Short mmCIF file of C-alpha atoms (C1' of nucleotides) in Angstrom, two decimals:
data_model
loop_
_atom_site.label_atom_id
_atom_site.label_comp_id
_atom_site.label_asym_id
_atom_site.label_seq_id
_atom_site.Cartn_x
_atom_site.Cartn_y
_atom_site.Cartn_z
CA UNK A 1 -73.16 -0.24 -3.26
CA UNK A 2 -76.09 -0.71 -6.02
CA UNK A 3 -79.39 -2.54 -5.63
CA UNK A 4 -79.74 -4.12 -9.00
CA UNK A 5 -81.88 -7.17 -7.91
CA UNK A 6 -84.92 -4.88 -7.14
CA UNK A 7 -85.83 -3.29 -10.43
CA UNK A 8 -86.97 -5.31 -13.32
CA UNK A 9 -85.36 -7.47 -16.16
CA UNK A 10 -86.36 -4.89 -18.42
CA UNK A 11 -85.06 -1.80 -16.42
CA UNK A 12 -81.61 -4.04 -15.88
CA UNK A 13 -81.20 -5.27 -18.95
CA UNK A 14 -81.06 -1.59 -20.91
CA UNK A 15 -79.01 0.13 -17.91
CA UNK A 16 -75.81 -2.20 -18.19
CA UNK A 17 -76.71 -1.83 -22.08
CA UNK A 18 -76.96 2.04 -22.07
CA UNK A 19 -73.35 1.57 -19.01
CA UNK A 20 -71.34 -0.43 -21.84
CA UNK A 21 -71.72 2.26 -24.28
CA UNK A 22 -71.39 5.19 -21.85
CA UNK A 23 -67.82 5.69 -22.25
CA UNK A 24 -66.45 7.80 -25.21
CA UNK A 25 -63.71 5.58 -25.65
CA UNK A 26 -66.40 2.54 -26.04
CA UNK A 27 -68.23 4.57 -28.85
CA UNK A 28 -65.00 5.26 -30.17
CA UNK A 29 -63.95 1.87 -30.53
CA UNK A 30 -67.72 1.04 -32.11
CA UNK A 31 -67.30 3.81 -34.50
CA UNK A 32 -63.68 2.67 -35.57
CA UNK A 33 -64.67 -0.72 -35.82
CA UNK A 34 -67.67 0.24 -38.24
CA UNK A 35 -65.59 2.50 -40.35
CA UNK A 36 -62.66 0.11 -41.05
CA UNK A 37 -65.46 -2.38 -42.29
CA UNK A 38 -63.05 -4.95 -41.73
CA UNK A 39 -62.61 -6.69 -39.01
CA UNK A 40 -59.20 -5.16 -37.68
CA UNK A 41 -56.68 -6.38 -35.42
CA UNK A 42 -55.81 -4.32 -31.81
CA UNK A 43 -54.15 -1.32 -33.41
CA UNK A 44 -57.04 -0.18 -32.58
CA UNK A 45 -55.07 1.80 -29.44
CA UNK A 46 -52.60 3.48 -31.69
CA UNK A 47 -55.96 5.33 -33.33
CA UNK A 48 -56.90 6.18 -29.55
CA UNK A 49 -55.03 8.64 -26.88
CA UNK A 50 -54.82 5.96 -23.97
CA UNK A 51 -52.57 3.56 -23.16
CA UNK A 52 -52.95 0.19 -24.75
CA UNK A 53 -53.92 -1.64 -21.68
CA UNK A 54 -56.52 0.41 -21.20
CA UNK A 55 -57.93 0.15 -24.51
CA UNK A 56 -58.11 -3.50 -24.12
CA UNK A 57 -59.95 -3.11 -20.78
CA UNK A 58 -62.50 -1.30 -22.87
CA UNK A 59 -62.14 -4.00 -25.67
CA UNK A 60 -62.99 -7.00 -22.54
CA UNK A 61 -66.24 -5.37 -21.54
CA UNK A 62 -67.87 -4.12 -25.17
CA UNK A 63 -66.76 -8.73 -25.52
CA UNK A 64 -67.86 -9.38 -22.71
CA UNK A 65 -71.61 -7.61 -23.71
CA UNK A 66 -71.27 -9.33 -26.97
CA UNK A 67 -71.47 -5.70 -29.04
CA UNK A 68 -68.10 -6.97 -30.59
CA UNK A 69 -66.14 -10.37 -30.49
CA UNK A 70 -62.84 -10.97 -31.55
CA UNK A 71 -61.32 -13.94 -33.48
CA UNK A 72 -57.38 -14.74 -32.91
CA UNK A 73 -55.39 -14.96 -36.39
CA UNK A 74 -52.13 -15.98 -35.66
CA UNK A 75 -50.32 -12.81 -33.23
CA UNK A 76 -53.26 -10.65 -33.96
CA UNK A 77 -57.12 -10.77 -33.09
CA UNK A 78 -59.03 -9.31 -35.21
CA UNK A 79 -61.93 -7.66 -33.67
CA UNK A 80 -65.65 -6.81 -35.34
CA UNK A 81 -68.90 -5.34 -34.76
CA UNK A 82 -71.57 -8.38 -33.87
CA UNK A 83 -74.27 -6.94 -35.82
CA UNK A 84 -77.23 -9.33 -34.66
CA UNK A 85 -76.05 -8.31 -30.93
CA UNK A 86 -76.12 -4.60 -31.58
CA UNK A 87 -79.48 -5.03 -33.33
CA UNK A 88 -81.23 -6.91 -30.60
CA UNK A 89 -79.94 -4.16 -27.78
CA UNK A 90 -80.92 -1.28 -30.08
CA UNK A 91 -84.17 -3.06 -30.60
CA UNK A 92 -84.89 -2.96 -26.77
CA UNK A 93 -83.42 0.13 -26.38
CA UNK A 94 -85.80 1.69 -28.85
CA UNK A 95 -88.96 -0.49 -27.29
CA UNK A 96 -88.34 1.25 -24.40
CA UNK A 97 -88.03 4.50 -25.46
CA UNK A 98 -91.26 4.52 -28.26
CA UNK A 99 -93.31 3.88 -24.71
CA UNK A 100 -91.82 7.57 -23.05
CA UNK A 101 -90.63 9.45 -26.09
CA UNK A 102 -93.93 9.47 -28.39
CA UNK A 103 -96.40 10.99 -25.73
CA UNK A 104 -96.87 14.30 -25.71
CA UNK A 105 -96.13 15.52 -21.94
CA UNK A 106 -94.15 18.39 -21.72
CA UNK A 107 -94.96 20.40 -18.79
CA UNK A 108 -94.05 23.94 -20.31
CA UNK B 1 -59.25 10.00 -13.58
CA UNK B 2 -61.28 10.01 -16.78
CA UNK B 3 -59.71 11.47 -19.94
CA UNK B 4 -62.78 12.70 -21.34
CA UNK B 5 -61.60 15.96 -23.13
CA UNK B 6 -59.77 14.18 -25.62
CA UNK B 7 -62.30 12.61 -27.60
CA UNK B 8 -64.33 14.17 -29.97
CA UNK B 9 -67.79 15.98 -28.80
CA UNK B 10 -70.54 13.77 -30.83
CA UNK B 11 -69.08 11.05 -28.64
CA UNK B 12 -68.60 13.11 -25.51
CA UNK B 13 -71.96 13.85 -25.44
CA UNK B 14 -73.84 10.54 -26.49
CA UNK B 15 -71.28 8.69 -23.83
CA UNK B 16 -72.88 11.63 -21.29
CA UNK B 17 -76.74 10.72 -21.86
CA UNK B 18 -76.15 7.05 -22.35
CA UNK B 19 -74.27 7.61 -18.60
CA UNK B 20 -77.34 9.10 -17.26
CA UNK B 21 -80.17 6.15 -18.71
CA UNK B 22 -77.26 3.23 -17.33
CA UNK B 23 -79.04 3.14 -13.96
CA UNK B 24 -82.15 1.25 -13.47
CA UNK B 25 -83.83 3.69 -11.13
CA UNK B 26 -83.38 6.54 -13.18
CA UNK B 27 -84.88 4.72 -15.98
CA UNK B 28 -88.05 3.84 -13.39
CA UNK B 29 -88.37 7.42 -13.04
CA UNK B 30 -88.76 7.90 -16.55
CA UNK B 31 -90.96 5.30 -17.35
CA UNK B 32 -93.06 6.00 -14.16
CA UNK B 33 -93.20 9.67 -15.13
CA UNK B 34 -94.34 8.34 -19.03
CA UNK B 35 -97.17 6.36 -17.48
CA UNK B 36 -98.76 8.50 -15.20
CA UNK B 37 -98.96 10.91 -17.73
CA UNK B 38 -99.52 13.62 -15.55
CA UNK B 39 -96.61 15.31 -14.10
CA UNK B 40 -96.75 14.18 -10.19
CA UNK B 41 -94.83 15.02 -7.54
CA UNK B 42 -91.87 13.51 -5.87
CA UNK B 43 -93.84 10.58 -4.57
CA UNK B 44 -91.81 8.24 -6.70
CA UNK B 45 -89.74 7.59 -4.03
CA UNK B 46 -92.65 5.72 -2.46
CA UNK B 47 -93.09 3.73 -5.92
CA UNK B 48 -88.88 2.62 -6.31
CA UNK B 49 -87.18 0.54 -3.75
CA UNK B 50 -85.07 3.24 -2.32
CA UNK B 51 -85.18 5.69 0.09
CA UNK B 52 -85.94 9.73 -0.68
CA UNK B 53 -82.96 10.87 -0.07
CA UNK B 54 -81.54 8.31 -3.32
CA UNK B 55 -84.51 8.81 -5.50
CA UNK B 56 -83.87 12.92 -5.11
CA UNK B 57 -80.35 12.56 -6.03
CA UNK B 58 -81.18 10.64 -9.18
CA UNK B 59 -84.25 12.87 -9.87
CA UNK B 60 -81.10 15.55 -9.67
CA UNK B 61 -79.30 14.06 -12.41
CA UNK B 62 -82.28 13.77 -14.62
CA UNK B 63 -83.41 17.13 -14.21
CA UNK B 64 -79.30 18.40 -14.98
CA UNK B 65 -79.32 16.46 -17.88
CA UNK B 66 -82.40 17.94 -19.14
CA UNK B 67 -84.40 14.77 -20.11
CA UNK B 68 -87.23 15.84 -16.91
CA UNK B 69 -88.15 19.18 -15.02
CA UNK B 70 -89.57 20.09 -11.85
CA UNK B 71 -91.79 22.91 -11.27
CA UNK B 72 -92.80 23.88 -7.40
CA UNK B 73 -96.23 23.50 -6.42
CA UNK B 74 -96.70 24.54 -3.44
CA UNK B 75 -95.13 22.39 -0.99
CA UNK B 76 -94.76 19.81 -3.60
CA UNK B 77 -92.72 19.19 -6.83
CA UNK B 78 -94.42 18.50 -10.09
CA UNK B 79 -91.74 16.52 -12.33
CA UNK B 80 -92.55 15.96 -15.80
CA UNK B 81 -90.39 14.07 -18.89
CA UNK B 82 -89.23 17.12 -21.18
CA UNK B 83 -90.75 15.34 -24.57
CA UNK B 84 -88.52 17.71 -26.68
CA UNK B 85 -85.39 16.77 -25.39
CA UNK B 86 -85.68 13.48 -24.78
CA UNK B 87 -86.24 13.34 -28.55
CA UNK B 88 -83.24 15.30 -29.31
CA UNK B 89 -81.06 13.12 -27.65
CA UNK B 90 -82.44 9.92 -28.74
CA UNK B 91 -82.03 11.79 -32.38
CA UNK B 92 -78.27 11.96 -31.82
CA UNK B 93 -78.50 8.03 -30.33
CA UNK B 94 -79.74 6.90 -33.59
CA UNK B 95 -77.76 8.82 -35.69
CA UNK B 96 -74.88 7.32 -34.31
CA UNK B 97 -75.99 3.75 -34.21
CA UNK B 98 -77.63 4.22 -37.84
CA UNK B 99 -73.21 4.76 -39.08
CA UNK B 100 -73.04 1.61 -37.14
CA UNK B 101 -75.55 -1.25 -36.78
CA UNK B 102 -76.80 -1.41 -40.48
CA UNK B 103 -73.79 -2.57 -42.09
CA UNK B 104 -73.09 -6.37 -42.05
CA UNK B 105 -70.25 -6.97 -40.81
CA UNK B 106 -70.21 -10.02 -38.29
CA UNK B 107 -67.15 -11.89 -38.45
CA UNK B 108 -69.13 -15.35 -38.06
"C1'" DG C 1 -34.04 -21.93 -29.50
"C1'" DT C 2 -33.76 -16.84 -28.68
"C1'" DT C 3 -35.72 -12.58 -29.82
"C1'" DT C 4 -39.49 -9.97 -31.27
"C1'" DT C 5 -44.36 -8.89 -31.50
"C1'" DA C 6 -49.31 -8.78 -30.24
"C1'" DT C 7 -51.95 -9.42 -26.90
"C1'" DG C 8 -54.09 -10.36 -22.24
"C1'" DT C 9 -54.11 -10.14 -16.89
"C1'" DC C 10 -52.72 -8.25 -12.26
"C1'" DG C 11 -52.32 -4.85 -8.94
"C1'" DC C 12 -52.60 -0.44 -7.69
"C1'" DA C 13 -54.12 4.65 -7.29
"C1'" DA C 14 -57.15 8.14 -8.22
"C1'" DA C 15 -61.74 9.39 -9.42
"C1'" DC C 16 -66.56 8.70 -9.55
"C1'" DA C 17 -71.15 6.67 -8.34
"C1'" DT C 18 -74.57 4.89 -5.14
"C1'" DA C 19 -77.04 4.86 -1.01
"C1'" DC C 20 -78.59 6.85 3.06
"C1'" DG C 21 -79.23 9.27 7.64
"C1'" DA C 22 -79.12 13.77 9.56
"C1'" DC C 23 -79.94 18.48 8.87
"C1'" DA C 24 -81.78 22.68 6.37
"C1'" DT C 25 -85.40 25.17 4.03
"C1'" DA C 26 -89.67 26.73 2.92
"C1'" DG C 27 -94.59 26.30 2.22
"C1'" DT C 28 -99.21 24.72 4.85
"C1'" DT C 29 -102.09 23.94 8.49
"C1'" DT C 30 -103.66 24.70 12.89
"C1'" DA D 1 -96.23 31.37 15.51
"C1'" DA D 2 -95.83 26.26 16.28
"C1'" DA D 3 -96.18 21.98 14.29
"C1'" DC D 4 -96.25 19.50 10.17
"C1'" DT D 5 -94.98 18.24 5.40
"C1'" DA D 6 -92.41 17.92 1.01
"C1'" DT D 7 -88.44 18.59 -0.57
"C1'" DG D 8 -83.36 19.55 -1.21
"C1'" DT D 9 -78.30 19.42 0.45
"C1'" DC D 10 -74.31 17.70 3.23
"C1'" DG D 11 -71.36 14.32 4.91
"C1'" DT D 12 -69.88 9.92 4.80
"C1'" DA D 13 -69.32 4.90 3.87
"C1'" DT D 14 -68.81 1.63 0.60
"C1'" DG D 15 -68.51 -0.02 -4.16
"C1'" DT D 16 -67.27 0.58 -9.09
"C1'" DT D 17 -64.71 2.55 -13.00
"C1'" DT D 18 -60.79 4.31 -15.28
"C1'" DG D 19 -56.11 4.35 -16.42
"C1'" DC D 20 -51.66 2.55 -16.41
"C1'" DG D 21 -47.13 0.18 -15.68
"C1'" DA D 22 -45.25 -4.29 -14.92
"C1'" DC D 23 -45.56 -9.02 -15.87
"C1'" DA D 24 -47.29 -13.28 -18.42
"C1'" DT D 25 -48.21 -15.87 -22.59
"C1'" DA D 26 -47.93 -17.47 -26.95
"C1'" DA D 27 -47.25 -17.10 -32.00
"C1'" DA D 28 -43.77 -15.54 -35.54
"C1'" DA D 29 -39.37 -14.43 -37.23
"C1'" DC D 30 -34.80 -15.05 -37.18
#
DNA sequence: GTTTTATGTCGCAAACATACGACATAGTTT
DNA sequence: AAACTATGTCGTATGTTTGCGACATAAAAC
């Protein structure tokens, strides 16, 4: 039960943004990703303590945001970081934030 | 059933504020309490497309989170963003993303 | 061509989130 | 002190997320 279509692009747009990466097994999977450098194939869930299905549930929705895309090579997919995706997000993210962050309003 | 304890606590915690941004009305509150500058009270549920009740629970998680306070006034509630850890937080969001985003690694 | 391997999808159960009306509390006004 | 006002909390309905085993598919190895 969520009212999405009443708040603005903007507002939407970073929630399901800030939603994708608010799962630790998400950043996880970021974080491996970057440190392998390489774009790796779905062994990713023997670095991970869930079940493999599961990991690939959180594999479909960082996809299916675009943070990450995966390529199929043979039996394996290798997966990788889609830099120009994460920049763009982290871009709005950060508009976003300069607007609320930078002021100084601290009540106490 | 989450399985949260078992990953490591820079992720824990980043996955935990990026959880509490992934709504759009809680980001409304934030950017409505940026622009009016002023700390007002809780008449930003007349401002968001949802009734009191909602907008007090998601005020709620704000304020338990840390990123806004509320001090009583009276009858009313002045909520204001808390500048310093808002900027602690987003400190730990770009640390993170800085390990990530700036290498290029896009597989196309 | 059968077996093995890497992966995705389905269906379910448990947990969590969202939204809201009804009620509770506590300060203000009269 | 009675009525009014601003706010929070409780209970509940409905929707979404998480996690996983069982099954499906399709390439590779034998």
């Amino acid at each position: 039960m969520i009212k999405p279509e009443v708040f603005d692009n903007e507002l939407q747009e970073l929630a399901n943004f800030a939603k994708v990466i608010s799962h630790p097994a998400r950043l996880a999977i970021l974080k491996y990703l970057a440190e392998t450098k390489t774009c790796i194939s779905g062994d990713i869930s023997d670095k991970l303590p869930l079940s493999r299905t599961t990991v690939s549930q959180h594999l479909k929705e960082l996809r299916d945001s675009g943070l990450i895309h995966g390529e199929i090579d043979g039996l394996k997919i290798n997966y990788c970081l889609c830099g120009s995706s994460i920049e763009e997000k982290l871009a709005k993210f950060d508009d976003f934030f300069s607007k609320i962050a930078c002021q100084e309003i601290t009540c106490k």
